[in-house]
CSV table of C-alpha atoms and ligand atoms in Angstrom, one decimal:
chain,number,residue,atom,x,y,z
A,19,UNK,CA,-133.4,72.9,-32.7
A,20,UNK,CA,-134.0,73.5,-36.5
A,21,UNK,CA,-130.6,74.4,-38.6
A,22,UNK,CA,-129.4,74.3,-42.0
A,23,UNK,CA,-126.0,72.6,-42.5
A,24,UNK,CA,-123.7,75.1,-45.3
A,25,UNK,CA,-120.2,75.2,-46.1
A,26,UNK,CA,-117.6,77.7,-47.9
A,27,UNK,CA,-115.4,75.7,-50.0
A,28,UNK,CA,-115.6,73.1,-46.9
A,29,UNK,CA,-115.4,75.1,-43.5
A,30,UNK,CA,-118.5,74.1,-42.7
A,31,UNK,CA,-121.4,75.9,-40.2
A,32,UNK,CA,-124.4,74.6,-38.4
A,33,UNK,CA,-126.7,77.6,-39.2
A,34,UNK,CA,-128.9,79.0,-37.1
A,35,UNK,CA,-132.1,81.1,-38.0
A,36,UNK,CA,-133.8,83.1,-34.6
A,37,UNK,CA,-136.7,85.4,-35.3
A,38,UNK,CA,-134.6,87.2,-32.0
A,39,UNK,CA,-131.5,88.0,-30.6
A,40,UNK,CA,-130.5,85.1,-29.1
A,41,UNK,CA,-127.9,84.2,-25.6
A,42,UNK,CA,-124.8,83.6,-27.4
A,43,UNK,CA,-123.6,82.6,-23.8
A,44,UNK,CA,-126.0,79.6,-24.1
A,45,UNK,CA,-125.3,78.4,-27.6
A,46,UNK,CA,-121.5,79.3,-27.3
A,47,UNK,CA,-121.9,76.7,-25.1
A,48,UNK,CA,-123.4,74.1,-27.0
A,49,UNK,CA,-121.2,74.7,-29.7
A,50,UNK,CA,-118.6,71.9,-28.9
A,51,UNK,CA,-121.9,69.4,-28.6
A,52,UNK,CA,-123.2,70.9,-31.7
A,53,UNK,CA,-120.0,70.7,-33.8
A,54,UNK,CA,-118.8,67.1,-32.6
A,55,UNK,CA,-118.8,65.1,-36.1
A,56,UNK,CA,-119.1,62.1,-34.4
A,57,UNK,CA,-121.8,62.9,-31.2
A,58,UNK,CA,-123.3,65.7,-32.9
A,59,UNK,CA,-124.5,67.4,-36.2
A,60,UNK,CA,-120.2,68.1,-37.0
A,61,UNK,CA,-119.5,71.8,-37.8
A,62,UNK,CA,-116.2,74.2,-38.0
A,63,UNK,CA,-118.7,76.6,-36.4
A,64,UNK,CA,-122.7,78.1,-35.7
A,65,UNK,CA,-123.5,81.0,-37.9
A,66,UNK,CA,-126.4,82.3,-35.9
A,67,UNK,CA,-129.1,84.5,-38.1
A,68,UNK,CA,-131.4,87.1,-36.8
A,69,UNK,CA,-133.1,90.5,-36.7
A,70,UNK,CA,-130.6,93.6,-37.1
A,71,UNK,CA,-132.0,97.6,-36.2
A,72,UNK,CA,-128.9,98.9,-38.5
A,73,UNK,CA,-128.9,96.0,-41.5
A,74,UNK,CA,-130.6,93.2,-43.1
A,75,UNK,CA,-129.8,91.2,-40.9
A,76,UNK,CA,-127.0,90.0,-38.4
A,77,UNK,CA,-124.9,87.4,-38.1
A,78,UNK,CA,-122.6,86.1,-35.3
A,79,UNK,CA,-120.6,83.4,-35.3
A,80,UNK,CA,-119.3,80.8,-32.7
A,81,UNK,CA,-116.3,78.2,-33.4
A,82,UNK,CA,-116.7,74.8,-32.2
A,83,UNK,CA,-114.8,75.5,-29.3
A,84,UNK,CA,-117.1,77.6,-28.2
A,85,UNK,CA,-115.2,80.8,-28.4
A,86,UNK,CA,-117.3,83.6,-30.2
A,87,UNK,CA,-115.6,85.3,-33.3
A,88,UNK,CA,-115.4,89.2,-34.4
A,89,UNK,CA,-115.5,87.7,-38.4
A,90,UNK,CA,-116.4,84.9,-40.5
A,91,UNK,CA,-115.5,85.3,-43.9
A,92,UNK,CA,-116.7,81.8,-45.4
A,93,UNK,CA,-119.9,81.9,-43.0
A,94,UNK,CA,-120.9,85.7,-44.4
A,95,UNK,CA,-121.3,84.0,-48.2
A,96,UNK,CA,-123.3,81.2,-46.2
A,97,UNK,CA,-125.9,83.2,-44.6
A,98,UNK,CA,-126.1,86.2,-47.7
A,99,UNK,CA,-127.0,82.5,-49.8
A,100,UNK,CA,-129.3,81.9,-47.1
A,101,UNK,CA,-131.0,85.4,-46.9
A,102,UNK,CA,-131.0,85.6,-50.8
A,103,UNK,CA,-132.6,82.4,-51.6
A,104,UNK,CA,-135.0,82.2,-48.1
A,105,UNK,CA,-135.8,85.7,-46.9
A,106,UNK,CA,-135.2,88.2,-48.7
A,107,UNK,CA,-137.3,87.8,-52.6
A,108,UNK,CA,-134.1,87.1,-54.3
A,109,UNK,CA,-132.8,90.9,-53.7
A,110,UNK,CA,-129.2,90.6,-55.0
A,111,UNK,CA,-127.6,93.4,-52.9
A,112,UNK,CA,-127.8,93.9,-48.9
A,113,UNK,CA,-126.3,94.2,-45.4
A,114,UNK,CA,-125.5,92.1,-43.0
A,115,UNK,CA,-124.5,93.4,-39.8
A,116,UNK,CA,-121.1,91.4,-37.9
A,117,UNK,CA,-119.1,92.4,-35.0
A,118,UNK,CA,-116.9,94.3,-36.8
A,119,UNK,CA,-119.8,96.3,-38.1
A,120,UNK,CA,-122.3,96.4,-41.7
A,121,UNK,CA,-121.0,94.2,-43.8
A,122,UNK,CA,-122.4,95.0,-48.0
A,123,UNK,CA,-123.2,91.9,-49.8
A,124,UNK,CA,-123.5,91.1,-53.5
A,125,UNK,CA,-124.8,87.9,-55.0
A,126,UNK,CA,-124.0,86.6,-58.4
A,127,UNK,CA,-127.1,84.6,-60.0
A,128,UNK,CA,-128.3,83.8,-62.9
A,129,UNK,CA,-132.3,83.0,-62.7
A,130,UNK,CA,-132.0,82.6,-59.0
A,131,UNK,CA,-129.5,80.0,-59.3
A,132,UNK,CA,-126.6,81.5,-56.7
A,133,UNK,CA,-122.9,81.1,-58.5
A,134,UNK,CA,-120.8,83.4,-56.0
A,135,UNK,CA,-120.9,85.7,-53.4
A,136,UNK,CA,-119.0,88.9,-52.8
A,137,UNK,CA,-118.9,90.4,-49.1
A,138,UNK,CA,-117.3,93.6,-48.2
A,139,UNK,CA,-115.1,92.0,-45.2
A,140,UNK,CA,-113.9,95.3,-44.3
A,141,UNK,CA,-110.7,97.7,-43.8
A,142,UNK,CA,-107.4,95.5,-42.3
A,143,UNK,CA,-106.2,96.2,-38.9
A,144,UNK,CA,-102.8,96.9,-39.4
A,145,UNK,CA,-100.9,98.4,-35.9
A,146,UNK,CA,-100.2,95.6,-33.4
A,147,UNK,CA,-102.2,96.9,-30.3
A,148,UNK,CA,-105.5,96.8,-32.2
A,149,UNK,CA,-104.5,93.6,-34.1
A,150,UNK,CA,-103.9,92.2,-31.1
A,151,UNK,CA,-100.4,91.9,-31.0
A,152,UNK,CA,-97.9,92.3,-28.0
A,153,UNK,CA,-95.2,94.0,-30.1
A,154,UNK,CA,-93.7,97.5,-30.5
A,155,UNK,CA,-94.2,99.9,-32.7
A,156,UNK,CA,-96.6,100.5,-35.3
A,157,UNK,CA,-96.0,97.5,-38.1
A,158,UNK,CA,-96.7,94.3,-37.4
A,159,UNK,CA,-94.9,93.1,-41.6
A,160,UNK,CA,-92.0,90.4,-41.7
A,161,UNK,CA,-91.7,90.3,-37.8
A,162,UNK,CA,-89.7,86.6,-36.7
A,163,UNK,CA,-91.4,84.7,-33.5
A,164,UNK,CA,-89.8,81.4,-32.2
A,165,UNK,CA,-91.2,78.4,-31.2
A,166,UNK,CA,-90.2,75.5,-30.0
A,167,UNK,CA,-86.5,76.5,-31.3
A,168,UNK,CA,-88.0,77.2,-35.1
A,169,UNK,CA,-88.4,80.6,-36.0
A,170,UNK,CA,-90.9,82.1,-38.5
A,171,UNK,CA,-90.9,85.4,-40.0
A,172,UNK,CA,-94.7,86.8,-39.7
A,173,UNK,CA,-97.2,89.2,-41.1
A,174,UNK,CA,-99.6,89.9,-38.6
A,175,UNK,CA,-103.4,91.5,-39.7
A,176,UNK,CA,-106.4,91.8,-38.1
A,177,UNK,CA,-109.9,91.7,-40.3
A,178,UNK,CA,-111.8,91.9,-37.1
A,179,UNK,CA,-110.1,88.8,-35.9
A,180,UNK,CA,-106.5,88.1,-35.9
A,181,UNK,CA,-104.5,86.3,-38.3
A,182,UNK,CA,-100.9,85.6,-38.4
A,183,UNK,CA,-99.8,84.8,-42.2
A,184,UNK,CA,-96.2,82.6,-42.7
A,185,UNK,CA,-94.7,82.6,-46.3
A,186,UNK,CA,-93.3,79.0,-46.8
A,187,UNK,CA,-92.0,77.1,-50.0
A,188,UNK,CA,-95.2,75.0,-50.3
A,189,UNK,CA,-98.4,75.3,-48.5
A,190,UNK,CA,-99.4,71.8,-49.5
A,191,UNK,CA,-96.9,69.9,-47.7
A,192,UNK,CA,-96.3,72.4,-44.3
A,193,UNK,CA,-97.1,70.3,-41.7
A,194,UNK,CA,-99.8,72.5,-40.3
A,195,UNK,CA,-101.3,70.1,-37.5
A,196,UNK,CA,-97.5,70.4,-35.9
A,197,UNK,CA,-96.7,73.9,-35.7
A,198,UNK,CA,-100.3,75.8,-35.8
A,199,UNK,CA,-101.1,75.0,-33.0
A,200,UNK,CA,-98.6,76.3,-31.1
A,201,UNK,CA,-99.1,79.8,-33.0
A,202,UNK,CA,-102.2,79.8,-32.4
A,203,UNK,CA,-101.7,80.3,-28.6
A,204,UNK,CA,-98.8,82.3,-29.0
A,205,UNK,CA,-98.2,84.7,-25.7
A,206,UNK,CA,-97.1,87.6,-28.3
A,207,UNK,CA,-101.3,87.4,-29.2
A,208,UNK,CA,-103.5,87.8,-26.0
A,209,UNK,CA,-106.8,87.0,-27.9
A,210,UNK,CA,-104.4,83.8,-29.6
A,211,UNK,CA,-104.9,83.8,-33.6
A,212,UNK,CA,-105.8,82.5,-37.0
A,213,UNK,CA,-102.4,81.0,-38.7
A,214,UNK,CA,-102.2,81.2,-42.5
A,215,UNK,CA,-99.3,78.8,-44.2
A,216,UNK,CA,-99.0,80.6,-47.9
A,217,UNK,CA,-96.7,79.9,-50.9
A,218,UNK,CA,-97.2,83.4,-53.1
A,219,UNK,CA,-96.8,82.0,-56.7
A,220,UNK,CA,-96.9,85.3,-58.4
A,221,UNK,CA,-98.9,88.9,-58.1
A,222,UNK,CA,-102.2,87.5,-58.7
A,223,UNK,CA,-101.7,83.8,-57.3
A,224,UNK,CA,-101.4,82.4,-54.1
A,225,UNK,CA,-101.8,79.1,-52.4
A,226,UNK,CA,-103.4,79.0,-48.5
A,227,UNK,CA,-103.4,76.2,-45.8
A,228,UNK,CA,-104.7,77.5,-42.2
A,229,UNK,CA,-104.9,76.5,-38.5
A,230,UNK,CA,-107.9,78.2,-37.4
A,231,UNK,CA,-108.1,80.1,-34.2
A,232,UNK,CA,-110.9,77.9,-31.9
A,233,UNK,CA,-111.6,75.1,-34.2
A,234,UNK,CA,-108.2,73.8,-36.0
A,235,UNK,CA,-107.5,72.5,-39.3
A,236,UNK,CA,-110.4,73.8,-41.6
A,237,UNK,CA,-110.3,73.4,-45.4
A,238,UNK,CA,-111.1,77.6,-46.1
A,239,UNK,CA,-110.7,80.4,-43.8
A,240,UNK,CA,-112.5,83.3,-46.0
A,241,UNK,CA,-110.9,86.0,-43.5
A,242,UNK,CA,-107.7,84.0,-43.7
A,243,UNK,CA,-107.3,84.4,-47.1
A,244,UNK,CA,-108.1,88.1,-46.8
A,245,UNK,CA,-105.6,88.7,-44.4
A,246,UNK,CA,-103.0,86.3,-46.5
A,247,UNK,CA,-103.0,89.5,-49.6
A,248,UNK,CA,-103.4,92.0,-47.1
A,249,UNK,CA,-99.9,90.5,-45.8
A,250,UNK,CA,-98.3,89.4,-48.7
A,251,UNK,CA,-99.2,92.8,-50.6
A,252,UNK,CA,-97.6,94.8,-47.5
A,253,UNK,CA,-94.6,92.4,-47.9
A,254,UNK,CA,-94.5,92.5,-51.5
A,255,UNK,CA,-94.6,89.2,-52.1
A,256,UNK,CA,-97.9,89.5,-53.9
A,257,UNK,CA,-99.8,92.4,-55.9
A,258,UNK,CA,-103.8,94.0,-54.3
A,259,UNK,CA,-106.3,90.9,-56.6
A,260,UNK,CA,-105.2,87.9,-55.9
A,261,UNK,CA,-106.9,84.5,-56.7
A,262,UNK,CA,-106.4,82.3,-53.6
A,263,UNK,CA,-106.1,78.3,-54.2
A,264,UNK,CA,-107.7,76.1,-51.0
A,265,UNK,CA,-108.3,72.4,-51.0
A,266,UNK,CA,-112.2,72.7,-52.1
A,267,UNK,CA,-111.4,76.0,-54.8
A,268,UNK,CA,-110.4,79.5,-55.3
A,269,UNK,CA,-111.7,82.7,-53.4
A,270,UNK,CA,-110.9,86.1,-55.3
A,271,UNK,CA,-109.0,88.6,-52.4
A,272,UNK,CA,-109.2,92.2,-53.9
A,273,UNK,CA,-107.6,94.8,-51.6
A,274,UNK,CA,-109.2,97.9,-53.2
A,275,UNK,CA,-106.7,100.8,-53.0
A,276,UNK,CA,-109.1,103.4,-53.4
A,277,UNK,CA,-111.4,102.7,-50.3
A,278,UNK,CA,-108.6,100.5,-48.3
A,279,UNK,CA,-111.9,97.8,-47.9
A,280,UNK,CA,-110.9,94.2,-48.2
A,281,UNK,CA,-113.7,92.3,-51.2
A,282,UNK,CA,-113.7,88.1,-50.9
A,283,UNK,CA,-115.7,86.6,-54.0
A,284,UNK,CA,-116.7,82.7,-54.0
A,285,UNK,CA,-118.8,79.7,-53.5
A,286,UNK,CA,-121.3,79.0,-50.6
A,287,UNK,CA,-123.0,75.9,-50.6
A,288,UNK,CA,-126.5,74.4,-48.8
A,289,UNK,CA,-126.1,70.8,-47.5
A,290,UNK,CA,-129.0,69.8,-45.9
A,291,UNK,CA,-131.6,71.2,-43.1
A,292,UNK,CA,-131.9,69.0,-40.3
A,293,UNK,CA,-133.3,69.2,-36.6
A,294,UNK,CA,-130.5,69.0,-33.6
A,295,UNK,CA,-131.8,66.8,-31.1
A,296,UNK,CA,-129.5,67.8,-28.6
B,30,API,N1,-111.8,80.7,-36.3
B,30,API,C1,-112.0,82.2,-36.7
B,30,API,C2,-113.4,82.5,-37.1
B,30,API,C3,-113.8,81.8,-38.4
B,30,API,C4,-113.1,82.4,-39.5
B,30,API,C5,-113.1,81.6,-40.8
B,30,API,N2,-113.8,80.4,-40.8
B,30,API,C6,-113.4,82.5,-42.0
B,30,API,O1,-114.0,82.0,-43.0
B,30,API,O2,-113.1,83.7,-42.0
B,30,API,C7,-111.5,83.0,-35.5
B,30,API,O3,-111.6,82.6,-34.3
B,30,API,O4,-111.1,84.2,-35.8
């Protein structure tokens, strides 16, 4: 099977180009197989490509666990990169079409040569029952969960898939591997969740480590990092344009207060095409 390896400031896809719509049941589950770094091609995910009747094109993707995804913020600047440069004539603006719905896209190039990517990831979700969230009430901002006899006090936001966003005194040294896993699985979220680990350094600054929902440790989480000012706006820890710091660079979060639609500007990055032997 033909794929071309990309990556988002390092959360990296296996993508996958289908002139039709393919069985997501099928390749959800080759993704472990597919994403193994050491059996197989190694992956944070699949971003499959193909035809859309309402954009572009459409995009769906699958984390290596297998488990299919409502949004991918890091994988949408992978495949608009994709669809600029390979199928599209070098069009600047167009759709791609997600779970969550039409996505708008806007590439920054200079003579073809891709700098960023901007994708329109949306309105956030912000009452528990559609996040999901097991809780009460209509705000999900500064609620405290225990585990393991440490509690956290939480934002919860949903961009189409859930996150759960922690303030804590430095990002860089929270030991994420220890505690995001258990939040991830969570009871309090029935569809478990994305964790975001943030230090807010000022209104336009913030620092982001994440435990992703289905794959783990990853370096970027572009929906993470949307739902980390969407959070730490609504907390007021943090002010609507923020400039998000991750291992591998920055993405720009813009929570736009006219429309209530959530922009992510940064990198996406080709690796190499290759052919999965299976
Ligand atoms: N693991 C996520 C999907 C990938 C999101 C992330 N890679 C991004 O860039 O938004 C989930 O299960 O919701």
């Amino acid at each position: 099977m033909k794929f071309t390896k990309m990556h988002g400031l390092g959360n990296d896809f296996v993508v996958i180009h289908t002139p039709f719509t393919p069985d997501f049941t099928e390749l959800a589950a080759l993704a472990p197989r597919i994403c193994d770094r050491h059996t197989g091609v190694g992956a944070d995910g699949i971003a499959v490509l193909y035809p859309s009747s309402v954009a572009d094109i459409a995009m769906r993707i699958i984390n290596s666990d297998g488990s299919i995804a409502e949004q991918c913020g890091n994988a949408m600047r992978c495949v608009a990169r994709y669809v600029y440069e390979r199928m599209n004539g070098l069009r600047k603006q167009f759709t791609i079409e997600s779970k969550i719905g039409v996505q708008p896209v806007w590439i920054e190039a200079e003579a073809g040569v891709v700098s960023r990517v901007r994708i329109d990831m949306g309105q956030p979700v912000l009452t528990p029952r559609e996040i999901p969230l097991q809780l009460p009430g209509e705000s999900a901002v500064e609620q405290t969960l225990s585990v393991e006899g440490r509690s956290f006090v939480y934002t919860a936001v949903s961009m189409g898939n859930p996150h759960m966003v922690i303030a804590v005194e430095d990002a860089t040294a929270f030991p994420v591997a220890k505690w995001g896993p258990l939040l991830e699985k969570h009871p309090l979220f029935p569809n478990k969740t994305n964790v975001e680990f943030v230090t807010y350094h000022s209104s336009d600054e913030a620092t982001m480590r994440v435990w992703e929902r289905g794959v783990g440790i990853t370096l970027a989480c572009g929906s993470g990092a949307c739902a980390t000012v969407v959070a730490g706006a609504l907390a007021g820890k943090c002010g609507r344009k923020v400039l998000v710091h991750l291992p591998a660079g920055d993405l720009f979060i813009e929570w736009c207060e006219e429309d209530d639609r959530v922009y992510m500007t940064g990198p996406a990055s080709f690796v190499y095409d290759g052919v999965w032997l299976g």
